[in-house]
Structure formats: structure tokens, C-alpha cells
PDB file of C-alpha atoms in Angstrom:
ATOM      1  CA  MET Z   1      39.816 -63.788  29.451  1.00 56.00           C
ATOM      2  CA  THR Z   2      42.128 -64.545  27.146  1.00 62.00           C
ATOM      3  CA  ARG Z   3      45.784 -63.869  28.050  1.00 60.00           C
ATOM      4  CA  THR Z   4      46.506 -61.024  25.862  1.00 55.00           C
ATOM      5  CA  MET Z   5      43.837 -59.274  27.427  1.00 53.00           C
ATOM      6  CA  ARG Z   6      44.802 -60.156  30.931  1.00 57.00           C
ATOM      7  CA  THR Z   7      48.570 -59.055  30.601  1.00 51.00           C
ATOM      8  CA  ILE Z   8      47.108 -55.613  29.283  1.00 52.00           C
ATOM      9  CA  THR Z   9      44.824 -55.243  31.874  1.00 52.00           C
ATOM     10  CA  LEU Z  10      47.482 -55.918  34.610  1.00 50.00           C
ATOM     11  CA  ALA Z  11      49.915 -53.580  32.447  1.00 54.00           C
ATOM     12  CA  LEU Z  12      47.478 -50.568  32.668  1.00 54.00           C
ATOM     13  CA  ALA Z  13      46.581 -51.416  36.459  1.00 52.00           C
ATOM     14  CA  ALA Z  14      50.023 -51.139  37.354  1.00 51.00           C
ATOM     15  CA  LEU Z  15      50.889 -48.046  35.397  1.00 52.00           C
ATOM     16  CA  LEU Z  16      47.590 -46.533  36.856  1.00 51.00           C
ATOM     17  CA  ALA Z  17      48.521 -47.764  40.082  1.00 49.00           C
ATOM     18  CA  THR Z  18      52.263 -46.255  40.271  1.00 47.00           C
ATOM     19  CA  GLY Z  19      50.175 -42.584  38.930  1.00 49.00           C
ATOM     20  CA  PRO Z  20      51.233 -40.130  36.419  1.00 51.00           C
ATOM     21  CA  ALA Z  21      54.863 -39.476  37.517  1.00 49.00           C
ATOM     22  CA  SER Z  22      55.699 -42.623  36.322  1.00 48.00           C
ATOM     23  CA  ALA Z  23      54.051 -42.290  32.378  1.00 49.00           C
ATOM     24  CA  LEU Z  24      55.856 -39.148  32.503  1.00 53.00           C
ATOM     25  CA  ASP Z  25      59.097 -40.876  33.513  1.00 58.00           C
ATOM     26  CA  LEU Z  26      58.435 -43.495  30.814  1.00 60.00           C
ATOM     27  CA  THR Z  27      57.999 -40.992  28.229  1.00 59.00           C
ATOM     28  CA  LYS Z  28      61.171 -39.565  29.137  1.00 68.00           C
ATOM     29  CA  LYS Z  29      63.009 -42.724  27.972  1.00 79.00           C
ATOM     30  CA  ARG Z  30      61.461 -42.865  24.600  1.00 82.00           C
ATOM     31  CA  SER Z  31      62.968 -43.942  21.597  1.00 89.00           C
ATOM     32  CA  THR Z  32      63.173 -41.974  18.254  1.00 92.00           C
ATOM     33  CA  LEU Z  33      62.042 -43.909  15.238  1.00 94.00           C
ATOM     34  CA  PRO Z  34      63.280 -43.002  11.334  1.00 95.00           C
ATOM     35  CA  ASP Z  35      60.784 -40.754   9.777  1.00 95.00           C
ATOM     36  CA  LEU Z  36      58.193 -41.849   7.535  1.00 95.00           C
ATOM     37  CA  VAL Z  37      58.233 -39.524   5.065  1.00 96.00           C
ATOM     38  CA  LEU Z  38      55.375 -39.260   2.295  1.00 96.00           C
ATOM     39  CA  GLY Z  39      56.994 -38.148  -1.073  1.00 94.00           C
ATOM     40  CA  ASN Z  40      60.409 -36.934  -1.684  1.00 92.00           C
ATOM     41  CA  GLU Z  41      61.754 -33.573  -3.283  1.00 87.00           C
ATOM     42  CA  GLU Z  42      62.441 -35.045  -6.493  1.00 89.00           C
ATOM     43  CA  GLY Z  43      58.740 -35.000  -7.543  1.00 86.00           C
ATOM     44  CA  ASN Z  44      57.715 -38.628  -6.851  1.00 91.00           C
ATOM     45  CA  ASP Z  45      54.613 -37.623  -4.734  1.00 92.00           C
ATOM     46  CA  PHE Z  46      53.590 -41.676  -4.555  1.00 94.00           C
ATOM     47  CA  VAL Z  47      57.188 -42.677  -2.881  1.00 91.00           C
ATOM     48  CA  VAL Z  48      57.443 -44.102   1.184  1.00 94.00           C
ATOM     49  CA  GLU Z  49      60.034 -44.431   2.973  1.00 90.00           C
ATOM     50  CA  ASN Z  50      60.180 -46.594   6.146  1.00 90.00           C
ATOM     51  CA  ARG Z  51      56.685 -48.468   4.922  1.00 91.00           C
ATOM     52  CA  GLU Z  52      56.693 -50.610   7.726  1.00 94.00           C
ATOM     53  CA  ILE Z  53      57.896 -49.519  11.547  1.00 96.00           C
ATOM     54  CA  GLU Z  54      58.531 -52.275  14.051  1.00 96.00           C
ATOM     55  CA  LEU Z  55      58.162 -51.401  18.121  1.00 95.00           C
ATOM     56  CA  GLU Z  56      57.849 -53.273  21.458  1.00 95.00           C
ATOM     57  CA  SER Z  57      54.475 -53.246  23.728  1.00 94.00           C
ATOM     58  CA  GLY Z  58      55.047 -50.763  26.612  1.00 92.00           C
ATOM     59  CA  LYS Z  59      57.669 -48.910  25.227  1.00 94.00           C
ATOM     60  CA  ALA Z  60      57.975 -45.004  24.402  1.00 95.00           C
ATOM     61  CA  TYR Z  61      58.210 -43.747  21.060  1.00 96.00           C
ATOM     62  CA  ARG Z  62      58.704 -40.783  19.101  1.00 95.00           C
ATOM     63  CA  LEU Z  63      57.465 -40.298  15.424  1.00 95.00           C
ATOM     64  CA  ARG Z  64      58.292 -38.007  12.695  1.00 96.00           C
ATOM     65  CA  ILE Z  65      55.723 -38.372   9.635  1.00 96.00           C
ATOM     66  CA  VAL Z  66      57.013 -36.132   7.333  1.00 96.00           C
ATOM     67  CA  ALA Z  67      55.064 -34.718   3.788  1.00 96.00           C
ATOM     68  CA  LYS Z  68      57.487 -33.931   1.155  1.00 95.00           C
ATOM     69  CA  GLY Z  69      54.989 -34.406  -1.702  1.00 91.00           C
ATOM     70  CA  ARG Z  70      52.680 -31.977  -3.145  1.00 91.00           C
ATOM     71  CA  GLN Z  71      49.818 -34.402  -2.638  1.00 92.00           C
ATOM     72  CA  GLU Z  72      47.196 -34.111   0.246  1.00 95.00           C
ATOM     73  CA  TYR Z  73      47.987 -36.613   2.378  1.00 96.00           C
ATOM     74  CA  LYS Z  74      45.180 -37.905   4.677  1.00 97.00           C
ATOM     75  CA  PHE Z  75      47.491 -40.261   7.043  1.00 97.00           C
ATOM     76  CA  TYR Z  76      44.617 -42.799   8.415  1.00 97.00           C
ATOM     77  CA  ALA Z  77      46.026 -45.380  11.068  1.00 96.00           C
ATOM     78  CA  THR Z  78      42.997 -45.836  12.991  1.00 94.00           C
ATOM     79  CA  GLU Z  79      43.696 -49.133  14.737  1.00 95.00           C
ATOM     80  CA  PHE Z  80      47.073 -48.370  15.807  1.00 95.00           C
ATOM     81  CA  PHE Z  81      46.011 -44.952  17.153  1.00 94.00           C
ATOM     82  CA  ARG Z  82      43.351 -46.692  19.185  1.00 94.00           C
ATOM     83  CA  ASN Z  83      45.979 -48.821  20.938  1.00 94.00           C
ATOM     84  CA  ILE Z  84      48.643 -46.597  21.967  1.00 94.00           C
ATOM     85  CA  TRP Z  85      48.470 -43.807  24.673  1.00 92.00           C
ATOM     86  CA  PHE Z  86      49.485 -40.294  22.839  1.00 91.00           C
ATOM     87  CA  ASN Z  87      51.632 -38.348  25.154  1.00 93.00           C
ATOM     88  CA  GLN Z  88      52.070 -35.507  22.605  1.00 92.00           C
ATOM     89  CA  ILE Z  89      51.033 -34.240  18.755  1.00 93.00           C
ATOM     90  CA  VAL Z  90      53.519 -31.814  17.977  1.00 94.00           C
ATOM     91  CA  ILE Z  91      52.826 -29.397  14.675  1.00 92.00           C
ATOM     92  CA  GLN Z  92      55.367 -26.470  14.039  1.00 89.00           C
ATOM     93  CA  HIS Z  93      56.712 -26.800  17.907  1.00 87.00           C
ATOM     94  CA  LEU Z  94      52.706 -26.340  19.199  1.00 88.00           C
ATOM     95  CA  GLU Z  95      52.035 -29.473  21.300  1.00 91.00           C
ATOM     96  CA  ILE Z  96      48.491 -31.232  21.415  1.00 89.00           C
ATOM     97  CA  HIS Z  97      47.535 -33.005  24.337  1.00 90.00           C
ATOM     98  CA  GLY Z  98      44.271 -34.732  24.866  1.00 82.00           C
ATOM     99  CA  SER Z  99      42.466 -38.090  26.171  1.00 81.00           C
ATOM    100  CA  GLY Z 100      41.310 -39.410  23.139  1.00 83.00           C
ATOM    101  CA  PRO Z 101      43.069 -40.757  19.572  1.00 88.00           C
ATOM    102  CA  PRO Z 102      42.639 -38.712  16.565  1.00 90.00           C
ATOM    103  CA  ASP Z 103      40.551 -40.043  13.616  1.00 91.00           C
ATOM    104  CA  HIS Z 104      43.695 -38.883  10.770  1.00 93.00           C
ATOM    105  CA  PHE Z 105      46.257 -36.283  10.253  1.00 95.00           C
ATOM    106  CA  GLU Z 106      46.078 -34.170   7.238  1.00 94.00           C
ATOM    107  CA  PHE Z 107      48.548 -32.584   5.237  1.00 95.00           C
ATOM    108  CA  ASP Z 108      47.252 -30.212   2.507  1.00 94.00           C
ATOM    109  CA  ASP Z 109      51.437 -28.751   2.059  1.00 93.00           C
ATOM    110  CA  PRO Z 110      54.819 -30.219   2.847  1.00 94.00           C
ATOM    111  CA  GLY Z 111      55.130 -30.568   6.792  1.00 94.00           C
ATOM    112  CA  GLU Z 112      55.988 -32.694   9.506  1.00 95.00           C
ATOM    113  CA  ILE Z 113      53.735 -33.712  12.545  1.00 96.00           C
ATOM    114  CA  ALA Z 114      55.765 -35.416  15.424  1.00 96.00           C
ATOM    115  CA  ILE Z 115      53.628 -37.980  18.110  1.00 94.00           C
ATOM    116  CA  GLU Z 116      54.726 -39.054  20.875  1.00 94.00           C
ATOM    117  CA  PHE Z 117      53.182 -42.002  22.537  1.00 94.00           C
ATOM    118  CA  VAL Z 118      53.385 -45.268  24.299  1.00 94.00           C
ATOM    119  CA  THR Z 119      52.499 -48.795  22.817  1.00 94.00           C
ATOM    120  CA  ILE Z 120      50.005 -50.710  24.575  1.00 93.00           C
ATOM    121  CA  LYS Z 121      48.734 -53.634  22.519  1.00 93.00           C
ATOM    122  CA  PRO Z 122      50.675 -55.895  20.344  1.00 95.00           C
ATOM    123  CA  GLY Z 123      49.458 -56.741  16.990  1.00 96.00           C
ATOM    124  CA  GLU Z 124      50.026 -55.300  13.304  1.00 97.00           C
ATOM    125  CA  TYR Z 125      48.276 -52.021  12.251  1.00 96.00           C
ATOM    126  CA  PRO Z 126      47.929 -50.944   8.922  1.00 97.00           C
ATOM    127  CA  TRP Z 127      48.114 -47.175   8.220  1.00 97.00           C
ATOM    128  CA  SER Z 128      47.046 -45.906   4.650  1.00 97.00           C
ATOM    129  CA  ILE Z 129      46.969 -42.352   2.730  1.00 96.00           C
ATOM    130  CA  HIS Z 130      43.231 -42.193   2.226  1.00 96.00           C
ATOM    131  CA  GLY Z 131      42.614 -42.296  -1.871  1.00 95.00           C
ATOM    132  CA  LEU Z 132      46.198 -42.842  -2.581  1.00 95.00           C
ATOM    133  CA  GLU Z 133      46.589 -46.438  -1.880  1.00 95.00           C
ATOM    134  CA  SER Z 134      46.545 -47.599  -5.309  1.00 95.00           C
ATOM    135  CA  LYS Z 135      49.486 -45.278  -5.450  1.00 94.00           C
ATOM    136  CA  GLY Z 136      51.332 -47.494  -3.106  1.00 93.00           C
ATOM    137  CA  MET Z 137      50.816 -45.369  -0.067  1.00 95.00           C
ATOM    138  CA  THR Z 138      50.069 -47.941   2.583  1.00 96.00           C
ATOM    139  CA  GLY Z 139      52.202 -49.426   5.275  1.00 96.00           C
ATOM    140  CA  LYS Z 140      52.029 -51.284   8.925  1.00 96.00           C
ATOM    141  CA  PHE Z 141      53.300 -50.722  12.608  1.00 97.00           C
ATOM    142  CA  ILE Z 142      54.300 -54.033  13.932  1.00 97.00           C
ATOM    143  CA  VAL Z 143      54.044 -54.059  17.749  1.00 96.00           C
ATOM    144  CA  LYS Z 144      55.729 -57.067  19.405  1.00 95.00           C
TER     145      LYS Z 144
END
């Protein structure tokens, strides 16, 4: 077992041993990240604000992904989603809770999706807007 895997296993074991109350306490101490913004209100549908986001492993965060452009944005961050623990996904003040990661988020119109999560595994995780990568709609999450 590699050192990273051993560290992750021990961290998860400690989290599970302390029970759900500790996980909930961790999410109450979350940091709010700068919004990841797709497009803008001036008509540039392909500009991205906050393309790279740095995080620390084992910490709780809240991130708003905001679509301001008029394109259909299919936000894929598959490996990142697999390596975080989702507390909730919030769309128009409605909360989604579940035991597994989503495949992707899709914006048909301007709007926002907020995610609350805890990072688990360090690494660099790319994200992209499916079909618009050549327009520069890519970035990455860097978990240290």
C-alpha cells in the first residue's frame, strides 16, 4: 500500500470512527471559494473566471458554479467528483443529498449550482465544458 493510500485510509477510518456528527461539524467550518463563472453578461460566452482553484485535502468547502453565458454548459469534473465527499448540491435553494457523485452538471440557461464538499485525495483534477474545450472552457482543481 502506498503512503498516500495509507494516509487516505487512515483519514477515512478516523472520520468513520468518529461518526456522522464529526463529518457534519467539519462541514460547518467550510470555506467559501471564489465562484467559478462560465461566460459573462457582456456576451462573451466562452470566458472563464477562476479557471484554477486550489484546495487543501481534508477541508470543507462551498463552491458556486455560475453560468452567465447563453451556451449550454455541460460541466464535467469526473475525477474530482470521485475524490471528494459531497455534503450537498444546491440548486435554487433546493438541496440534493446522495451517496455517490454526479456524472456532470448541465446548464441550459444562466444560473448557478452550489456544491458543499470535503476534499479527500490530493491531486490535480481537470474540469471541462463538454464540446467547448477548444474555446478554452477548461480548468483544474488542485488539491494539496
